[in-house]
mmCIF file of C-alpha atoms in Angstrom:
data_model
loop_
_atom_site.group_PDB
_atom_site.id
_atom_site.type_symbol
_atom_site.label_atom_id
_atom_site.label_comp_id
_atom_site.label_asym_id
_atom_site.label_seq_id
_atom_site.Cartn_x
_atom_site.Cartn_y
_atom_site.Cartn_z
ATOM 1 C CA MET Q 1 25.871 51.911 22.280
ATOM 2 C CA SER Q 2 24.848 50.544 18.883
ATOM 3 C CA ALA Q 3 28.495 49.842 18.043
ATOM 4 C CA GLN Q 4 28.615 47.353 20.928
ATOM 5 C CA ILE Q 5 25.670 45.381 19.548
ATOM 6 C CA PRO Q 6 26.708 42.411 17.369
ATOM 7 C CA ALA Q 7 26.115 42.913 13.658
ATOM 8 C CA LEU Q 8 23.670 39.989 13.491
ATOM 9 C CA VAL Q 9 21.529 41.540 16.244
ATOM 10 C CA ARG Q 10 21.626 44.990 14.619
ATOM 11 C CA ASP Q 11 20.625 43.613 11.220
ATOM 12 C CA SER Q 12 18.330 40.726 12.137
ATOM 13 C CA GLY Q 13 17.308 41.314 15.746
ATOM 14 C CA ILE Q 14 17.146 38.469 18.245
ATOM 15 C CA PRO Q 15 15.697 34.950 18.018
ATOM 16 C CA PHE Q 16 12.027 34.908 18.970
ATOM 17 C CA ASP Q 17 12.497 32.167 21.578
ATOM 18 C CA LEU Q 18 15.279 34.128 23.319
ATOM 19 C CA PHE Q 19 13.019 37.177 23.464
ATOM 20 C CA ILE Q 20 10.274 35.147 25.159
ATOM 21 C CA GLN Q 21 12.771 33.530 27.546
ATOM 22 C CA ALA Q 22 14.276 36.884 28.552
ATOM 23 C CA LEU Q 23 10.825 38.370 29.111
ATOM 24 C CA THR Q 24 9.589 35.489 31.263
ATOM 25 C CA GLU Q 25 12.884 35.349 33.183
ATOM 26 C CA GLN Q 26 12.488 38.968 34.251
ATOM 27 C CA LEU Q 27 8.878 38.330 35.237
ATOM 28 C CA ASP Q 28 10.046 35.352 37.316
ATOM 29 C CA LYS Q 29 12.584 37.596 39.068
ATOM 30 C CA ALA Q 30 9.910 40.170 39.825
ATOM 31 C CA GLN Q 31 7.617 37.474 41.201
ATOM 32 C CA ALA Q 32 10.420 36.011 43.347
ATOM 33 C CA SER Q 33 11.340 39.446 44.713
ATOM 34 C CA MET Q 34 7.747 40.133 45.723
ATOM 35 C CA ALA Q 35 7.530 36.726 47.409
ATOM 36 C CA ILE Q 36 10.689 37.423 49.444
ATOM 37 C CA LYS Q 37 9.402 40.858 50.436
ATOM 38 C CA ALA Q 38 6.112 39.346 51.581
ATOM 39 C CA ARG Q 39 7.867 36.679 53.682
ATOM 40 C CA ILE Q 40 10.381 39.024 55.300
ATOM 41 C CA GLY Q 41 7.937 41.850 55.873
ATOM 42 C CA LYS Q 42 5.154 39.428 56.851
ATOM 43 C CA LEU Q 43 2.785 41.418 54.698
ATOM 44 C CA PRO Q 44 -0.855 40.302 54.828
ATOM 45 C CA LEU Q 45 -1.405 41.599 51.287
ATOM 46 C CA THR Q 46 0.889 42.228 48.329
ATOM 47 C CA PHE Q 47 0.793 42.272 44.534
ATOM 48 C CA ALA Q 48 1.558 39.657 41.877
ATOM 49 C CA VAL Q 49 2.043 39.615 38.130
ATOM 50 C CA LYS Q 50 -0.972 37.901 36.605
ATOM 51 C CA GLU Q 51 -1.077 38.903 32.946
ATOM 52 C CA VAL Q 52 1.151 40.933 30.620
ATOM 53 C CA SER Q 53 0.054 42.192 27.199
ATOM 54 C CA LEU Q 54 2.440 43.708 24.655
ATOM 55 C CA ASP Q 55 1.970 45.238 21.228
ATOM 56 C CA LEU Q 56 5.399 45.027 19.626
ATOM 57 C CA ARG Q 57 6.202 46.686 16.311
ATOM 58 C CA ALA Q 58 8.986 44.673 14.736
ATOM 59 C CA PHE Q 59 10.315 43.142 11.549
ATOM 60 C CA VAL Q 60 10.064 39.358 11.343
ATOM 61 C CA GLN Q 61 12.527 37.364 9.278
ATOM 62 C CA MET Q 62 14.065 33.911 9.002
ATOM 63 C CA VAL Q 63 17.773 33.363 9.665
ATOM 64 C CA ASP Q 64 19.003 29.779 9.277
ATOM 65 C CA GLU Q 65 15.459 28.468 9.837
ATOM 66 C CA ASP Q 66 15.051 30.456 13.077
ATOM 67 C CA VAL Q 67 12.522 33.273 13.501
ATOM 68 C CA PHE Q 68 14.166 36.612 14.372
ATOM 69 C CA LEU Q 69 12.547 39.823 15.609
ATOM 70 C CA ARG Q 70 14.039 43.267 14.997
ATOM 71 C CA PRO Q 71 12.201 46.105 16.749
ATOM 72 C CA ALA Q 72 11.147 48.902 14.432
ATOM 73 C CA GLY Q 73 13.033 52.164 14.635
ATOM 74 C CA PRO Q 74 11.772 55.729 14.178
ATOM 75 C CA GLY Q 75 10.165 56.217 10.779
ATOM 76 C CA GLU Q 76 10.017 52.493 9.939
ATOM 77 C CA THR Q 77 6.317 52.291 9.159
ATOM 78 C CA GLU Q 78 6.326 48.924 7.392
ATOM 79 C CA ALA Q 79 6.970 46.899 10.536
ATOM 80 C CA SER Q 80 4.527 44.233 11.635
ATOM 81 C CA THR Q 81 2.522 44.493 14.843
ATOM 82 C CA ILE Q 82 2.988 41.477 17.087
ATOM 83 C CA LYS Q 83 0.531 41.073 19.937
ATOM 84 C CA LEU Q 84 1.790 39.037 22.878
ATOM 85 C CA ALA Q 85 -0.258 38.073 25.910
ATOM 86 C CA LEU Q 86 1.429 36.278 28.799
ATOM 87 C CA THR Q 87 -0.520 34.656 31.585
ATOM 88 C CA THR Q 88 0.338 32.505 34.578
ATOM 89 C CA ILE Q 89 0.459 28.715 34.618
ATOM 90 C CA THR Q 90 1.267 26.246 37.372
ATOM 91 C CA LYS Q 91 4.183 23.827 37.590
ATOM 92 C CA PRO Q 92 2.000 20.742 36.871
ATOM 93 C CA MET Q 93 0.731 22.468 33.715
ATOM 94 C CA ILE Q 94 4.316 23.079 32.570
ATOM 95 C CA GLU Q 95 5.354 19.474 33.214
ATOM 96 C CA GLU Q 96 2.248 18.115 31.497
ATOM 97 C CA ASN Q 97 2.814 20.060 28.282
ATOM 98 C CA ALA Q 98 6.612 20.186 28.076
ATOM 99 C CA VAL Q 99 8.790 17.738 26.156
ATOM 100 C CA ASP Q 100 10.086 14.969 28.419
ATOM 101 C CA TYR Q 101 13.783 14.839 27.595
ATOM 102 C CA LYS Q 102 14.315 12.008 30.098
ATOM 103 C CA ALA Q 103 11.889 9.660 28.386
ATOM 104 C CA GLU Q 104 14.756 7.804 26.724
ATOM 105 C CA ASP Q 105 18.401 7.252 27.512
ATOM 106 C CA PRO Q 106 20.360 10.165 25.985
ATOM 107 C CA LYS Q 107 22.607 7.617 24.260
ATOM 108 C CA PHE Q 108 19.683 7.033 21.895
ATOM 109 C CA SER Q 109 19.018 10.619 20.894
ATOM 110 C CA LEU Q 110 19.236 11.048 17.131
ATOM 111 C CA ARG Q 111 22.649 12.710 17.311
ATOM 112 C CA GLU Q 112 24.218 10.402 19.893
ATOM 113 C CA ALA Q 113 22.878 7.200 18.369
ATOM 114 C CA MET Q 114 23.331 7.932 14.675
ATOM 115 C CA GLY Q 115 26.376 10.207 14.763
ATOM 116 C CA ASP Q 116 27.481 11.316 11.321
ATOM 117 C CA ARG Q 117 24.848 9.079 9.717
ATOM 118 C CA ILE Q 118 22.389 11.960 10.087
ATOM 119 C CA SER Q 119 23.177 15.569 9.195
ATOM 120 C CA GLU Q 120 22.443 18.500 11.495
ATOM 121 C CA ASP Q 121 19.960 19.828 8.934
ATOM 122 C CA ASP Q 122 18.016 16.541 8.829
ATOM 123 C CA GLN Q 123 18.114 16.334 12.622
ATOM 124 C CA ARG Q 124 16.567 19.821 12.896
ATOM 125 C CA ARG Q 125 13.889 18.892 10.361
ATOM 126 C CA LEU Q 126 12.887 15.857 12.427
ATOM 127 C CA GLU Q 127 13.008 17.763 15.714
ATOM 128 C CA ARG Q 128 10.578 20.325 14.304
ATOM 129 C CA ILE Q 129 7.935 17.588 14.063
ATOM 130 C CA GLY Q 130 8.721 16.316 17.566
ATOM 131 C CA VAL Q 131 11.155 13.497 16.736
ATOM 132 C CA ARG Q 132 14.201 13.655 19.020
ATOM 133 C CA THR Q 133 15.062 10.009 19.641
ATOM 134 C CA VAL Q 134 15.553 6.825 17.667
ATOM 135 C CA THR Q 135 12.508 5.286 19.355
ATOM 136 C CA GLN Q 136 10.264 8.198 18.368
ATOM 137 C CA LEU Q 137 11.433 7.938 14.765
ATOM 138 C CA ASN Q 138 10.644 4.220 14.635
ATOM 139 C CA GLU Q 139 7.257 4.708 16.316
ATOM 140 C CA LEU Q 140 6.314 7.448 13.854
ATOM 141 C CA LYS Q 141 7.329 5.233 10.953
ATOM 142 C CA GLU Q 142 5.036 2.469 12.219
ATOM 143 C CA SER Q 143 2.063 4.762 12.868
ATOM 144 C CA ALA Q 144 2.305 7.243 9.988
ATOM 145 C CA GLY Q 145 4.594 5.814 7.321
ATOM 146 C CA THR Q 146 7.529 7.181 5.372
ATOM 147 C CA ASP Q 147 5.528 9.433 3.035
ATOM 148 C CA VAL Q 148 3.856 11.293 5.897
ATOM 149 C CA ILE Q 149 7.169 11.831 7.723
ATOM 150 C CA ALA Q 150 8.799 13.095 4.530
ATOM 151 C CA ARG Q 151 5.958 15.526 3.887
ATOM 152 C CA LEU Q 152 5.844 16.882 7.444
ATOM 153 C CA SER Q 153 9.610 17.151 7.910
ATOM 154 C CA ARG Q 154 10.247 18.314 4.324
ATOM 155 C CA MET Q 155 13.084 15.825 4.067
ATOM 156 C CA PRO Q 156 13.971 14.293 0.703
ATOM 157 C CA VAL Q 157 12.566 10.769 0.607
ATOM 158 C CA ASN Q 158 15.934 9.141 -0.093
ATOM 159 C CA ARG Q 159 17.571 10.797 2.932
ATOM 160 C CA LEU Q 160 14.592 9.954 5.129
ATOM 161 C CA GLN Q 161 14.664 6.313 4.049
ATOM 162 C CA GLN Q 162 18.371 6.180 4.889
ATOM 163 C CA ALA Q 163 17.715 7.692 8.327
ATOM 164 C CA LEU Q 164 14.866 5.239 8.953
ATOM 165 C CA MET Q 165 17.046 2.309 7.941
ATOM 166 C CA ASN Q 166 19.815 3.456 10.292
ATOM 167 C CA ALA Q 167 17.340 3.997 13.134
ATOM 168 C CA SER Q 168 15.818 0.521 12.708
ATOM 169 C CA ALA Q 169 19.163 -1.233 13.161
ATOM 170 C CA PRO Q 170 19.543 -3.289 16.370
ATOM 171 C CA ARG Q 171 20.831 -1.397 19.387
ATOM 172 C CA VAL Q 172 22.023 -2.612 22.772
ATOM 173 C CA THR Q 173 19.843 -1.096 25.483
ATOM 174 C CA ARG Q 174 21.196 -2.944 28.520
ATOM 175 C CA VAL Q 175 23.964 -5.364 29.486
ATOM 176 C CA GLU Q 176 23.607 -7.497 32.618
ATOM 177 C CA ARG Q 177 26.619 -9.046 34.300
ATOM 178 C CA ASN Q 178 25.445 -11.102 37.267
ATOM 179 C CA GLY Q 179 28.746 -12.810 37.969
ATOM 180 C CA ASN Q 180 27.328 -16.309 37.492
ATOM 181 C CA GLY Q 181 29.439 -17.272 34.514
ATOM 182 C CA ALA Q 182 27.816 -17.702 31.122
ATOM 183 C CA ALA Q 183 24.391 -18.100 32.732
ATOM 184 C CA GLY Q 184 24.622 -14.615 34.189
ATOM 185 C CA GLN Q 185 25.400 -12.689 31.007
ATOM 186 C CA ARG Q 186 22.426 -11.008 29.353
ATOM 187 C CA VAL Q 187 22.403 -8.496 26.520
ATOM 188 C CA HIS Q 188 19.122 -6.716 25.785
ATOM 189 C CA LEU Q 189 18.661 -5.469 22.233
ATOM 190 C CA SER Q 190 15.993 -3.286 20.704
ATOM 191 C CA THR Q 191 15.217 -4.640 17.248
ATOM 192 C CA PRO Q 192 12.485 -2.500 15.643
ATOM 193 C CA SER Q 193 12.481 -4.615 12.482
ATOM 194 C CA LEU Q 194 11.801 -7.848 14.401
ATOM 195 C CA ARG Q 195 8.272 -9.218 14.295
ATOM 196 C CA GLY Q 196 6.751 -11.795 16.591
ATOM 197 C CA GLY Q 197 7.624 -15.380 15.757
ATOM 198 C CA ARG Q 198 10.924 -14.534 14.042
ATOM 199 C CA LEU Q 199 14.174 -15.448 15.755
ATOM 200 C CA PRO Q 200 17.375 -14.060 14.260
ATOM 201 C CA LEU Q 201 20.493 -16.176 14.004
ATOM 202 C CA VAL Q 202 23.159 -14.488 16.118
ATOM 203 C CA ARG Q 203 26.903 -15.135 16.011
ATOM 204 C CA ALA Q 204 29.828 -13.428 17.730
ATOM 205 C CA ALA Q 205 33.520 -14.321 17.974
ATOM 206 C CA GLY Q 206 32.940 -17.264 15.641
ATOM 207 C CA GLN Q 207 30.289 -18.902 17.835
ATOM 208 C CA ALA Q 208 26.509 -18.852 18.067
ATOM 209 C CA VAL Q 209 24.891 -16.606 20.666
ATOM 210 C CA PRO Q 210 21.713 -18.045 22.241
ATOM 211 C CA VAL Q 211 18.535 -15.971 22.040
ATOM 212 C CA VAL Q 212 16.826 -16.577 25.394
ATOM 213 C CA GLU Q 213 13.904 -14.159 24.993
ATOM 214 C CA SER Q 214 12.145 -12.733 21.978
ATOM 215 C CA ALA Q 215 9.252 -10.335 21.554
ATOM 216 C CA GLU Q 216 8.085 -7.948 18.888
ATOM 217 C CA GLY Q 217 10.708 -5.232 18.807
ATOM 218 C CA GLY Q 218 13.275 -6.793 21.133
ATOM 219 C CA ILE Q 219 15.418 -9.808 22.018
ATOM 220 C CA VAL Q 220 17.625 -10.910 24.908
ATOM 221 C CA LEU Q 221 20.908 -12.702 24.261
ATOM 222 C CA ALA Q 222 22.947 -14.933 26.582
ATOM 223 C CA PRO Q 223 26.498 -14.522 25.267
ATOM 224 C CA LEU Q 224 29.650 -16.050 26.672
ATOM 225 C CA ALA Q 225 31.863 -13.728 28.667
ATOM 226 C CA SER Q 226 34.367 -13.848 25.803
ATOM 227 C CA GLN Q 227 31.681 -12.613 23.381
ATOM 228 C CA LEU Q 228 30.831 -9.457 25.326
ATOM 229 C CA GLY Q 229 32.268 -6.443 23.554
ATOM 230 C CA CYS Q 230 32.630 -8.354 20.291
ATOM 231 C CA GLU Q 231 30.789 -7.497 17.108
ATOM 232 C CA ALA Q 232 27.756 -9.724 16.664
ATOM 233 C CA GLU Q 233 26.051 -10.608 13.406
ATOM 234 C CA LEU Q 234 22.261 -10.845 13.453
ATOM 235 C CA ASP Q 235 20.638 -12.591 10.501
ATOM 236 C CA PHE Q 236 16.896 -11.871 10.396
ATOM 237 C CA GLY Q 237 16.389 -13.787 7.164
ATOM 238 C CA ASP Q 238 15.258 -12.465 3.776
ATOM 239 C CA GLY Q 239 18.675 -10.874 3.334
ATOM 240 C CA GLU Q 240 18.378 -8.654 6.434
ATOM 241 C CA VAL Q 241 21.710 -8.839 8.237
ATOM 242 C CA ALA Q 242 22.915 -6.382 10.866
ATOM 243 C CA ARG Q 243 26.072 -6.020 12.903
ATOM 244 C CA VAL Q 244 26.277 -4.540 16.380
ATOM 245 C CA GLU Q 245 28.904 -4.471 19.100
ATOM 246 C CA LEU Q 246 27.704 -6.195 22.274
ATOM 247 C CA CYS Q 247 28.290 -3.153 24.473
ATOM 248 C CA GLU Q 248 25.654 -1.047 26.179
ATOM 249 C CA GLY Q 249 24.482 1.915 24.114
ATOM 250 C CA HIS Q 250 25.792 0.721 20.753
ATOM 251 C CA LEU Q 251 23.676 1.134 17.627
ATOM 252 C CA GLY Q 252 24.245 -1.410 14.883
ATOM 253 C CA GLN Q 253 24.399 -1.097 11.125
ATOM 254 C CA TRP Q 254 22.769 -3.033 8.330
ATOM 255 C CA SER Q 255 24.998 -4.955 5.972
ATOM 256 C CA THR Q 256 24.745 -7.498 3.200
ATOM 257 C CA PRO Q 257 25.153 -11.171 4.127
#
């Protein structure tokens, strides 16, 4: 039997989160089975799983920044004792406390938006402090500052500054094509570095692109049909120049004028 167990599992055990998931999945199955039995048998009274308590003797270790548990075997007296207590919660409680992965378009997750401009290691470091999207990274920068993010994520400051600069580049959040010629074309951009009262100079395909709306953190462009899909240059002044393709979901890059 032990020969069929992968070497990593034999030596390191299983990831802690997988252990919890497997345990709760089996409890869910037991609960579902009892519910079916009660409905079919029309039982006036049955049983339910309310709380489960476990004292698990296991060795705890880190493997690639994940916590692994390996149950103690006979004679292994140096294992730790892990006390687990599971209780029941309702669906609204789960939804209230769980991460909302639909809060932002998946095109603007750190990996999708920044591609190879952020390493998997840096992405994991940011995710550990709750940062999973470009918007969250920019919001945390505004509220906490670079030093706090670097300290919490344990990222080198130079790599964090590079990630923040990439994340603050303009990105196209929506493209509207209303079929009314030039008047119907609208390109919505998120521009985290833009402050109220500042209008960038925008050019694409050798011509100016009108900025029809501007607010702190965003602008709306009215490009010609021939400019859609072209790379646009946004000059924010003070040497801040970015380039972004006028296509939905594209994240721009900073460049020198």
